[in-house]
Backbone as numpy.savetxt, mean C-alpha at the origin, in Angstrom:
# Nx Ny Nz CAx CAy CAz Cx Cy Cz
-38.86 8.63 0.27 -38.35 9.14 1.42 -38.51 10.62 1.54
-39.21 11.25 2.66 -39.50 12.54 2.70 -38.19 13.40 2.97
-38.21 14.67 2.77 -37.08 15.37 3.02 -36.59 15.33 4.46
-37.47 15.33 5.46 -37.12 15.18 6.85 -36.54 13.92 7.16
-37.08 12.74 6.54 -36.50 11.43 6.71 -35.09 11.42 6.12
-34.85 12.03 4.98 -33.70 12.00 4.25 -32.59 12.75 5.18
-32.98 13.89 5.67 -31.99 14.66 6.37 -31.58 13.86 7.68
-32.65 13.30 8.33 -32.39 12.36 9.56 -31.35 11.19 9.21
-31.68 10.57 8.19 -30.78 9.45 7.65 -29.35 10.00 7.53
-29.17 11.29 6.91 -27.86 11.80 6.68 -27.13 12.09 8.00
-27.89 12.55 9.02 -27.35 12.89 10.21 -26.89 11.54 10.84
-27.68 10.63 10.96 -27.40 9.30 11.58 -26.35 8.38 10.88
-26.57 8.30 9.54 -25.78 7.55 8.65 -25.24 8.29 7.50
-24.28 9.26 7.85 -23.83 10.13 6.79 -23.07 9.29 5.66
-23.34 9.81 4.43 -22.59 9.21 3.27 -21.20 9.65 3.28
-20.25 8.94 2.97 -18.95 9.14 2.93 -18.04 8.97 1.62
-17.08 9.64 1.37 -16.31 9.59 0.19 -15.72 8.17 0.17
-15.83 7.52 -1.08 -15.55 6.22 -1.27 -13.89 6.07 -1.15
-13.15 7.14 -1.37 -11.78 6.97 -1.28 -11.17 7.38 0.00
-11.52 8.54 0.68 -10.87 8.91 1.95 -11.82 8.83 3.14
-13.12 8.62 2.95 -14.01 8.56 4.12 -14.68 9.84 4.69
-14.35 10.85 3.91 -14.88 12.17 4.49 -16.45 12.20 4.11
-17.20 12.83 5.03 -18.52 12.97 4.90 -18.80 13.82 3.78
-19.85 13.37 2.77 -20.22 14.00 1.63 -21.67 14.12 1.42
-22.01 14.81 0.45 -23.51 14.97 0.10 -23.94 13.65 -0.40
-25.21 13.40 -0.34 -25.93 12.16 -0.72 -25.82 11.75 -2.11
-25.68 12.69 -3.14 -25.71 12.62 -4.55 -24.20 12.51 -4.96
-23.20 12.46 -4.09 -21.87 12.45 -4.46 -21.21 11.03 -4.25
-20.18 10.77 -4.89 -19.42 9.36 -4.66 -18.02 9.81 -3.94
-17.49 10.95 -4.43 -16.22 11.39 -3.88 -16.28 12.75 -3.34
-15.49 13.12 -2.34 -15.34 14.49 -1.93 -14.74 15.30 -2.97
-14.77 16.74 -2.80 -14.19 17.50 -3.71 -12.59 17.18 -3.92
-12.07 17.15 -2.88 -10.51 16.95 -2.88 -10.16 15.62 -3.63
-10.94 14.52 -3.37 -10.59 13.33 -4.02 -10.97 13.33 -5.54
-12.03 14.13 -5.82 -12.35 14.34 -7.33 -11.34 14.93 -8.03
-10.57 15.84 -7.31 -9.49 16.66 -8.02 -8.18 15.99 -7.91
-8.07 14.69 -7.34 -6.72 14.16 -7.22 -6.21 13.70 -8.60
-4.82 13.96 -8.66 -4.23 13.53 -9.97 -3.22 12.40 -9.62
-3.22 11.41 -10.52 -2.22 10.34 -10.45 -0.80 10.87 -10.52
0.17 10.31 -9.85 1.65 10.54 -10.19 1.86 10.38 -11.63
2.22 11.29 -12.42 2.20 11.19 -13.81 3.57 11.47 -14.33
3.64 11.17 -15.75 5.02 11.43 -16.33 5.92 10.31 -16.21
7.17 10.66 -16.26 8.34 9.87 -16.04 8.54 9.66 -14.43
8.61 8.44 -14.07 8.81 8.26 -12.60 9.98 7.43 -12.42
10.60 7.50 -11.09 11.76 6.66 -10.81 11.23 5.31 -10.40
11.86 4.26 -10.99 11.42 2.91 -10.59 11.77 2.38 -9.22
12.67 3.10 -8.60 13.06 2.74 -7.27 12.17 3.35 -6.16
11.76 4.63 -6.29 10.92 5.28 -5.33 9.53 5.61 -5.77
9.28 5.59 -6.98 7.80 5.75 -7.52 7.54 7.22 -7.71
8.46 8.11 -7.18 8.12 9.51 -7.36 8.52 10.04 -8.71
7.89 11.27 -9.19 8.38 11.86 -10.46 9.83 11.94 -10.38
10.48 11.96 -11.52 11.98 12.08 -11.53 12.35 13.36 -10.91
11.65 14.49 -11.19 12.08 15.80 -10.49 12.04 15.81 -9.05
11.26 14.75 -8.37 11.26 14.70 -6.94 12.11 13.62 -6.33
12.77 12.86 -7.29 13.54 11.65 -6.89 14.81 12.02 -6.20
15.14 11.40 -5.08 16.49 11.58 -4.48 17.25 10.35 -4.23
16.92 9.31 -5.07 17.57 7.88 -4.94 19.04 8.04 -5.18
19.57 8.76 -6.19 21.02 8.87 -6.35 21.74 9.59 -5.27
21.05 10.44 -4.54 21.68 11.13 -3.35 21.50 10.15 -2.11
20.58 9.48 -2.07 20.46 8.49 -0.92 21.27 7.19 -1.06
21.73 6.97 -2.33 22.59 5.83 -2.67 21.88 4.52 -2.26
20.49 4.41 -2.66 19.66 3.26 -2.39 19.47 2.39 -3.49
19.76 1.13 -3.41 19.42 0.10 -4.47 18.45 -0.92 -3.93
17.24 -0.84 -3.98 16.21 -1.73 -3.49 16.37 -3.18 -4.14
15.91 -4.11 -3.41 15.83 -5.46 -3.87 14.60 -5.69 -4.76
13.67 -4.97 -4.80 12.49 -5.17 -5.69 12.78 -4.53 -7.04
12.14 -5.07 -8.05 12.63 -4.69 -9.43 12.02 -3.34 -9.72
10.80 -2.95 -9.28 10.28 -1.66 -9.61 9.06 -1.36 -8.60
8.86 -0.10 -8.37 7.73 0.40 -7.52 6.93 1.39 -8.14
5.63 1.29 -7.70 4.63 2.36 -8.27 3.62 2.64 -7.15
2.94 3.81 -7.30 1.95 4.35 -6.43 1.14 5.29 -7.20
-0.17 5.43 -6.93 -1.04 6.29 -7.78 -0.94 7.75 -7.18
-0.67 7.91 -5.80 -0.81 9.21 -5.26 0.34 9.42 -4.25
0.62 10.79 -4.00 1.53 11.23 -2.93 0.79 11.25 -1.69
1.40 10.93 -0.61 0.90 10.95 0.79 0.71 12.35 1.19
-0.46 12.85 0.84 -0.83 14.26 1.23 -2.29 14.42 1.19
-2.78 15.47 1.80 -4.22 15.86 1.80 -5.18 14.63 2.01
-6.12 14.46 1.18 -7.16 13.42 1.51 -6.63 11.92 1.39
-5.56 12.02 0.63 -4.73 10.51 0.57 -4.30 10.23 1.97
-3.68 11.30 2.60 -3.12 11.09 4.02 -4.27 10.74 5.01
-5.52 11.29 4.71 -6.68 11.05 5.62 -7.07 9.59 5.39
-7.13 9.10 4.14 -7.60 7.78 3.82 -6.55 6.75 4.52
-5.32 6.99 4.44 -4.40 6.04 5.10 -4.60 6.04 6.62
-4.79 7.19 7.25 -4.95 7.22 8.66 -6.19 6.56 9.13
-7.40 6.70 8.23 -8.61 6.12 8.56 -8.44 4.56 8.44
-7.75 4.17 7.46 -7.47 2.73 7.32 -6.74 2.09 8.50
-5.64 2.79 8.97 -4.89 2.36 10.09 -5.64 2.40 11.41
-6.61 3.40 11.51 -7.34 3.55 12.73 -8.72 2.83 12.80
-9.06 2.18 11.63 -10.26 1.43 11.69 -11.39 2.44 11.70
-11.24 3.52 11.19 -12.29 4.64 11.24 -13.50 4.34 10.19
-12.94 3.86 9.02 -13.84 3.67 7.84 -13.25 2.63 6.97
-13.29 1.40 7.18 -12.75 0.35 6.37 -13.38 0.26 4.86
-14.53 0.80 4.72 -15.28 0.74 3.54 -14.46 1.45 2.36
-13.54 2.15 2.71 -12.72 2.90 1.57 -11.65 1.86 0.86
-11.45 0.63 1.49 -10.56 -0.26 0.92 -10.80 -0.52 -0.52
-11.99 -0.83 -1.08 -12.09 -1.12 -2.50 -11.68 0.07 -3.51
-11.95 1.27 -3.00 -11.50 2.39 -3.91 -10.07 2.54 -3.81
-9.45 2.38 -2.67 -7.94 2.52 -2.59 -7.27 1.51 -3.45
-7.82 0.25 -3.30 -7.34 -0.90 -4.13 -7.39 -0.62 -5.58
-8.44 -0.08 -5.96 -8.72 0.20 -7.45 -7.74 1.16 -7.90
-7.29 2.19 -7.09 -6.35 3.04 -7.37 -4.92 2.40 -7.54
-4.64 1.47 -6.66 -3.28 0.76 -6.72 -3.32 -0.01 -7.98
-4.42 -0.60 -8.35 -4.46 -1.55 -9.60 -4.30 -0.64 -10.84
-4.87 0.47 -10.90 -4.69 1.45 -12.03 -3.29 1.71 -12.14
-2.46 2.01 -11.07 -1.14 2.27 -11.18 -0.32 1.16 -11.72
-0.61 -0.13 -10.98 0.13 -1.29 -11.31 -0.12 -1.59 -12.95
-1.27 -1.47 -13.44 -1.59 -1.65 -14.80 -0.82 -0.69 -15.71
-0.73 0.47 -15.26 -0.12 1.60 -16.00 1.47 1.30 -15.94
2.04 1.07 -14.89 3.46 0.97 -14.76 4.06 -0.38 -15.11
3.18 -1.42 -14.72 3.78 -2.69 -14.97 2.94 -3.45 -15.97
2.54 -2.90 -17.04 1.58 -3.42 -18.06 2.03 -4.63 -18.68
3.35 -4.87 -18.77 3.77 -6.20 -19.38 4.21 -7.30 -18.42
3.77 -6.93 -17.09 4.10 -8.02 -16.13 2.96 -8.91 -15.76
3.13 -10.16 -15.70 2.10 -11.00 -15.25 2.40 -11.58 -13.81
1.60 -11.27 -12.95 1.92 -11.66 -11.57 1.40 -13.06 -11.15
2.16 -13.88 -10.32 1.60 -15.02 -9.96 1.05 -15.05 -8.65
1.34 -14.17 -7.87 0.86 -13.98 -6.60 1.02 -12.61 -6.04
-0.03 -12.15 -5.25 0.10 -10.82 -4.52 0.19 -11.10 -3.09
1.11 -10.30 -2.41 1.20 -10.47 -0.89 1.23 -9.20 -0.24
1.35 -9.20 1.03 1.24 -8.04 1.93 2.59 -7.84 2.78
2.65 -6.75 3.38 3.61 -6.46 4.33 3.16 -7.04 5.73
3.93 -8.09 6.21 3.54 -8.71 7.59 3.66 -7.67 8.71
2.82 -8.00 9.76 2.79 -7.24 10.94 2.98 -8.06 12.14
3.72 -7.62 13.10 4.07 -8.29 14.32 2.74 -8.77 14.97
2.88 -9.84 15.71 1.61 -10.42 16.41 1.06 -9.48 17.40
1.98 -8.73 17.96 1.54 -7.70 18.97 0.75 -6.49 18.32
1.19 -5.94 17.29 0.64 -4.97 16.71 -0.67 -5.35 15.96
-0.71 -6.58 15.39 -1.86 -6.97 14.88 -3.01 -7.30 15.97
-2.56 -7.81 17.12 -3.48 -7.99 18.22 -4.22 -6.64 18.62
-3.34 -5.60 18.77 -3.71 -4.30 19.28 -4.66 -3.74 18.14
-4.35 -3.83 16.99 -5.19 -3.15 15.85 -6.39 -3.99 15.60
-6.12 -5.30 15.51 -7.21 -6.21 15.05 -7.21 -6.77 13.74
-6.41 -6.22 12.87 -6.18 -6.34 11.55 -4.89 -5.91 10.97
-4.44 -6.27 9.73 -3.34 -5.81 9.07 -3.81 -5.04 7.79
-3.70 -3.68 7.87 -4.21 -2.84 6.78 -3.59 -3.26 5.50
-2.29 -3.69 5.47 -1.66 -4.00 4.14 -2.30 -5.21 3.59
-2.59 -6.16 4.47 -3.38 -7.46 4.05 -4.64 -7.20 3.35
-5.40 -6.22 4.05 -6.80 -5.91 3.45 -6.55 -5.27 2.09
-5.66 -4.34 1.92 -5.32 -3.76 0.58 -4.90 -4.80 -0.36
-4.03 -5.67 0.07 -3.46 -6.59 -0.95 -4.51 -7.64 -1.37
-5.30 -8.04 -0.33 -6.28 -9.05 -0.87 -7.36 -8.36 -1.91
-7.73 -7.21 -1.66 -8.55 -6.63 -2.57 -7.93 -6.31 -3.90
-6.68 -5.83 -3.82 -5.85 -5.71 -5.11 -5.84 -6.88 -5.89
-5.43 -8.16 -5.26 -5.38 -9.32 -5.90 -6.70 -9.76 -6.53
-7.88 -9.53 -5.94 -9.09 -9.78 -6.36 -9.41 -9.02 -7.66
-8.99 -7.66 -7.66 -9.27 -6.92 -8.88 -8.38 -7.40 -9.98
-7.10 -7.70 -9.68 -6.14 -8.10 -10.68 -6.53 -9.49 -11.26
-7.28 -10.26 -10.51 -7.53 -11.53 -10.84 -6.36 -12.50 -10.60
-5.65 -12.24 -9.47 -4.43 -12.92 -8.94 -4.74 -13.70 -7.70
-4.01 -14.55 -7.36 -4.08 -15.32 -5.98 -3.35 -14.34 -5.05
-3.95 -14.30 -3.75 -3.29 -13.73 -2.62 -2.74 -14.69 -1.67
-1.66 -14.41 -1.19 -1.11 -15.24 -0.09 -0.31 -14.42 0.90
-0.46 -14.70 2.08 0.46 -14.14 3.23 1.63 -15.02 3.15
2.78 -14.52 2.67 4.02 -15.28 2.53 5.02 -15.18 3.51
4.97 -14.15 4.42 6.18 -13.86 5.26 5.53 -13.57 6.53
6.43 -13.60 7.62 6.20 -13.28 8.96 7.32 -12.35 9.46
6.95 -11.51 10.48 7.98 -10.71 11.11 8.59 -11.49 12.26
9.90 -11.77 12.21 10.41 -12.80 13.29 11.09 -12.06 14.31
11.34 -10.84 14.25 11.87 -10.18 15.41 11.36 -8.73 15.62
11.47 -8.21 16.80 10.91 -6.88 17.05 11.78 -5.73 16.33
11.32 -4.79 15.74 11.91 -3.74 15.05 11.52 -2.50 15.76
12.27 -1.46 16.03 11.99 -0.09 16.60 11.03 0.65 15.67
10.12 1.39 16.20 9.32 2.31 15.42 10.13 3.10 14.48
9.68 3.29 13.28 10.62 3.93 12.24 10.13 5.30 11.76
9.21 5.85 12.38 8.58 6.95 11.77 9.49 8.19 11.60
10.37 8.34 12.61 11.35 9.46 12.66 12.81 9.10 12.28
13.00 7.83 11.81 14.36 7.41 11.49 14.74 7.62 10.12
16.02 7.79 9.93 16.68 8.08 8.58 16.56 6.77 7.78
16.76 7.02 6.44 16.68 5.88 5.54 17.62 4.75 5.86
18.88 5.22 6.33 19.99 4.29 6.64 19.54 3.58 7.82
19.04 4.25 8.83 18.64 3.58 10.26 17.55 2.61 10.06
16.63 2.95 9.14 15.51 2.09 8.71 16.03 0.71 8.16
16.92 0.85 7.24 17.51 -0.40 6.65 18.26 -1.28 7.71
19.06 -0.62 8.60 19.72 -1.31 9.60 18.74 -1.97 10.54
17.68 -1.33 10.89 16.66 -1.74 11.78 15.88 -2.94 11.21
15.66 -3.00 9.98 14.93 -4.14 9.24 15.68 -5.24 8.80
17.05 -5.12 8.93 17.81 -6.23 8.41 17.57 -7.48 9.01
17.13 -8.54 8.13 16.84 -9.93 8.62 15.71 -9.95 9.53
14.69 -8.98 9.34 13.59 -8.96 10.30 12.35 -9.81 9.85
12.44 -10.32 8.53 11.28 -11.16 7.98 11.89 -12.49 7.49
10.87 -13.49 7.52 11.16 -14.77 6.97 9.98 -15.32 6.29
10.11 -16.38 5.51 9.08 -17.15 4.84 8.29 -17.91 5.71
6.92 -17.96 5.66 6.08 -18.73 6.42 6.39 -20.32 5.95
6.18 -21.09 6.80 6.52 -22.51 6.51 5.50 -23.00 5.48
6.09 -23.79 4.47 5.15 -24.30 3.43 4.85 -23.32 2.24
5.34 -22.13 2.29 5.04 -21.25 1.24 6.20 -21.46 0.15
5.78 -21.41 -1.05 6.68 -21.60 -2.17 6.50 -20.58 -3.20
7.70 -19.79 -3.48 7.57 -18.72 -4.42 8.63 -18.94 -5.51
9.21 -20.16 -5.53 10.21 -20.41 -6.50 9.80 -20.20 -7.94
10.51 -19.36 -8.69 10.20 -19.01 -10.19 8.84 -18.27 -10.35
8.41 -17.61 -9.21 7.19 -16.83 -9.37 7.51 -15.37 -9.23
6.59 -14.65 -9.81 6.67 -13.19 -9.91 5.65 -12.67 -8.89
6.22 -11.85 -7.98 5.36 -11.47 -6.75 5.11 -10.03 -6.82
4.00 -9.65 -6.42 3.66 -8.14 -6.16 3.38 -7.93 -4.70
4.10 -7.13 -4.07 3.97 -6.74 -2.62 3.19 -5.47 -2.55
2.10 -5.33 -1.78 1.18 -4.28 -1.62 1.17 -3.62 -0.24
1.27 -2.41 -0.09 1.11 -1.65 1.13 0.38 -0.37 1.15
0.16 0.20 2.20 -0.67 1.47 2.16 0.13 2.71 1.89
1.40 2.81 2.52 2.21 4.04 2.18 3.67 3.64 2.18
4.48 4.10 1.25 5.83 3.84 1.22 6.56 5.14 1.56
7.52 5.03 2.43 8.44 6.25 2.87 9.79 6.13 2.22
10.58 5.21 2.74 12.03 5.20 2.11 12.08 3.89 1.27
11.17 2.96 1.41 11.31 1.67 0.70 12.15 0.59 1.34
12.56 0.94 2.56 13.43 -0.10 3.30 12.58 -1.33 3.61
11.40 -1.19 4.08 10.63 -2.42 4.36 10.29 -3.37 3.14
9.90 -2.63 2.07 9.53 -3.34 0.79 10.87 -4.09 0.33
11.98 -3.37 0.38 13.18 -3.86 -0.04 13.63 -5.07 0.69
13.51 -5.12 1.94 13.83 -6.31 2.83 12.87 -7.46 2.59
11.59 -7.17 2.35 10.75 -8.12 2.01 11.11 -8.72 0.64
11.38 -7.91 -0.35 11.82 -8.48 -1.69 12.99 -9.43 -1.58
13.87 -8.92 -0.72 15.14 -9.95 -0.58 14.74 -11.16 0.05
13.87 -11.18 1.06 13.41 -12.43 1.62 12.69 -13.33 0.54
11.93 -12.68 -0.31 11.29 -13.46 -1.43 12.27 -14.09 -2.41
13.17 -13.22 -2.77 14.32 -13.54 -3.75 15.13 -14.59 -3.30
15.44 -14.49 -2.00 16.23 -15.57 -1.29 15.60 -16.93 -1.30
14.19 -16.88 -1.32 13.33 -18.11 -1.30 13.10 -18.58 -2.63
13.65 -17.83 -3.67 13.62 -18.48 -5.07 12.60 -17.56 -5.96
12.10 -16.47 -5.64 11.28 -15.77 -6.45 11.92 -15.31 -7.75
11.31 -15.28 -8.72 11.83 -14.93 -10.13 12.04 -13.44 -10.15
11.08 -12.79 -9.75 11.05 -11.39 -9.66 9.95 -10.72 -8.70
10.33 -9.57 -8.16 9.49 -8.95 -7.03 9.27 -7.52 -7.39
7.99 -7.17 -7.46 7.55 -5.70 -7.82 6.83 -5.39 -6.33
6.67 -4.03 -6.35 5.98 -3.39 -5.06 5.10 -2.27 -5.59
4.09 -1.98 -4.88 3.08 -1.02 -5.12 2.51 -0.61 -3.68
2.05 0.57 -3.71 1.40 1.06 -2.39 0.28 2.13 -3.02
-0.63 2.44 -1.89 -1.65 3.45 -2.33 -1.05 4.87 -2.38
0.04 5.11 -1.69 0.73 6.28 -1.64 2.20 6.23 -1.39
2.85 7.41 -1.73 4.39 7.43 -1.37 4.54 8.90 -0.99
5.42 9.00 0.16 5.67 10.24 0.67 6.42 11.13 -0.40
6.20 12.41 -0.23 6.92 13.30 -1.12 8.41 13.51 -0.91
């Protein structure tokens, strides 16, 4: 391909960062910001997934229903861009790289755990219709594939919940109480389940989902997401 053809191709079909979707040079795989990303490292809180020095669980008095949580990155910078692009259907080709990051964190933090099934955070029918897909489901399916586990949509959202973006942790928990239920015919009795999502804020949604699974007989429930807020 000539230089002119190469430049035209770049203009019409720009190469994008595999992790966040930012436009990059043709000989690159990741943008500079994603190349410099560091995993959440050291000792972490099993409840919130943050480094212990950033943990506020004791102050918030929150005891989640899931056994442990982990995430590879904080919700910031290029990671924030990746999540927004995933939600807005701007560049869904980033899902494999995002899922690989989730799997690295899962294997690091849950190395002795054998999962029977991977599931996702269910979305209301209205939101799914408007968006056209459930981003948590896309991530969970790819994560299950990499882990070599089965994926199943296990739960559904059975009632409307108010938008939670600006709600406190306590209000989120109240808002989500009894919001989910098991899909008919799904069996998790004595199974170890991993819930996958794109971003975790307070953990209220994941905790309510874990409660639903445990109430249905799950042996243990773990949770992971691509990012966690600071």
